[in-house]
Amino acid sequence: MVGLEMDPMPLAGQFCATPEESQKAISMPLSWVLCEQCGLVQALQDVDDRMLFRKYNYSSSTVGGLVRHFENYAILLSNTYDEKSLRFLEIGCNDGVLIRRLPEEWVKCGVDPSDVARQSHTADDQQVYQLLSEPFTEALVAQQQWQGKWDVISGSNCLAHISDIRDVFEGVALALRDGGEFWVEVHDLEALLSGFQWDTIYHEHKAEWSLDSLTYCLGILGFERVHYERIPMHGGAIRCRFKKTGKKQQLPREWKRYVHSIAALSEVYQRRHDHPTAVKFAKSAEKGEKIVAYGAAGRANVYLNQLPALPFDWIVDESPLRVGKYIPCVGTPIVSQKVLMEKQPEYCLITAWNYRDDIVSKNAQFRGEWFTAFKFMEGD
């Protein structure tokens, strides 16, 4: 069933080299559908991965909050497994922010087709892990002769970006030894819905997972959930640990309980122009005041393009991959932190609101007032 339809918008991960390129960016429709079989929420329009990720402007190690998260995650994994010769594979390793922090004695491999993963691995003189620059699939497992090879497989924030998720899960089942474990971290659908986080909905997020849908989809392939916890990463996420048992489980279908929440989210999205923050910045623009934002990630691309009548003068970002570029379609220039300190605007909207505490702390000399448009979890 279709649960939400958004105005056409460009890819959230697209950042343009010039204002002219920004004006030529293509906007595409985006609809949310809810699967009545497993309860997974998916983007109806499946954009080809070669278009989505050929220039992936996201390097996890440039985000302080993510670095702390993966430092702690690496400690958790290291303390969980004592084996000196443990074989560990990470799906979607990005720039190695997790895998390079794991014990030296472990055999480690990352699988990630992005240019960020390849460039980071090439620049690393120590080469502490093997990298395969291609998508993880069941065919790749067979090609590499990985059947039953790996003790632990993990995937953090990557399951949202995969079209054929069954193929990936079947590949995990094939690659793990009997009794091996699969750790996943996914954005939490329930946190998204309760916080009305419509700025998280974009083409790159092909799926939004709940604990129910994740457990169902892995259960029918012979995995048992042995632990889970909700964590503050990305405005609300779930970390789950599954064991390969080979015993397939047909679990109850829980999709109906999300119908009302998705309808409520759709209503909030339709009224986005009336949100107090949007009204405040619209009035400031009418007075000729500068309106600016902080955090040029996917959420910012969504927010600025879904509220194009708000003429943001510029947006700050800390990543060198984005500074000097432009938000697609609306053409907002991306500038460094230095500009915020020099210009000292009266107001600044934190579009990367899930890192609000970090941003405010890093910019203690900013004399203006901070605003956010969404709820966020403390400690993220």
C-alpha angles and dihedrals in degrees: 000000000000110000107173138009122199131197113267112275140170124260111291092223094053119108119176129224096216139019088247092056089048092056090052094052113125121241118211133190120255128199131175119223128189118217111229090202103055105004095243115150113220141177107253093211107068108200115203113261091230088063095042101047110022088104104028108187095190123101111173095205091065091065113080095202092053093047090055090047094053093043088058092042091053090052090050093051093045092051093046095057123046097180112121093205098043115154112224128184125186123201111211098011094173109190094346095265091150108022096053089057095058122100116294091228093063121095102238133190131174125201115200130138096200124114089232091061093047096047094046093049092047091051092051109095093193096054092201092177139031117249129205109195098210139081119283110247139153088253090056090053090053092044092052091043090236096148106146092347104121127073096193132018123186138186124186120191092337103101090075090063099054125099101190099042094165090060090054094047091048088050090053091049090051095046098048122083117237107285091018118141135236118204118195135181117195137168107265114244091203092055090048092051097043091048094043088232098176090154088072092064112096142129095268088058096072092168138025113204132212124192087251097052094044093050092046096049093048095038094062088055096054104272127131121205108232101172143003138175135182113237132188097238114130093002094306131352142170126232113200133182117204129187123213104236100155088228109121116220125204102205129191116274111244102177098113094070091065096056096084093044092051090050089052091050090051090053092051090049091052089053095046093118089061096053110122092240093051091047091049094052093043090056091047090053091050089056090053094251121146114257116197140169139209126222118040097204129124092286090059093051089053096045097046093045094046089051100037093156089072103088102210110194094208143335127224123227134173098209117098086209089070109027110105094027132100137240108251120256097358092055098217109168118236114225138179129261088259091071092056091053093047098044098037097196118200094243137022128189114216103219090174086061093159086070095043096127093050093047095050091046094050092049101046090142092062106111097193131088124272122223134187130190100203139050116260136193117245115243096032 
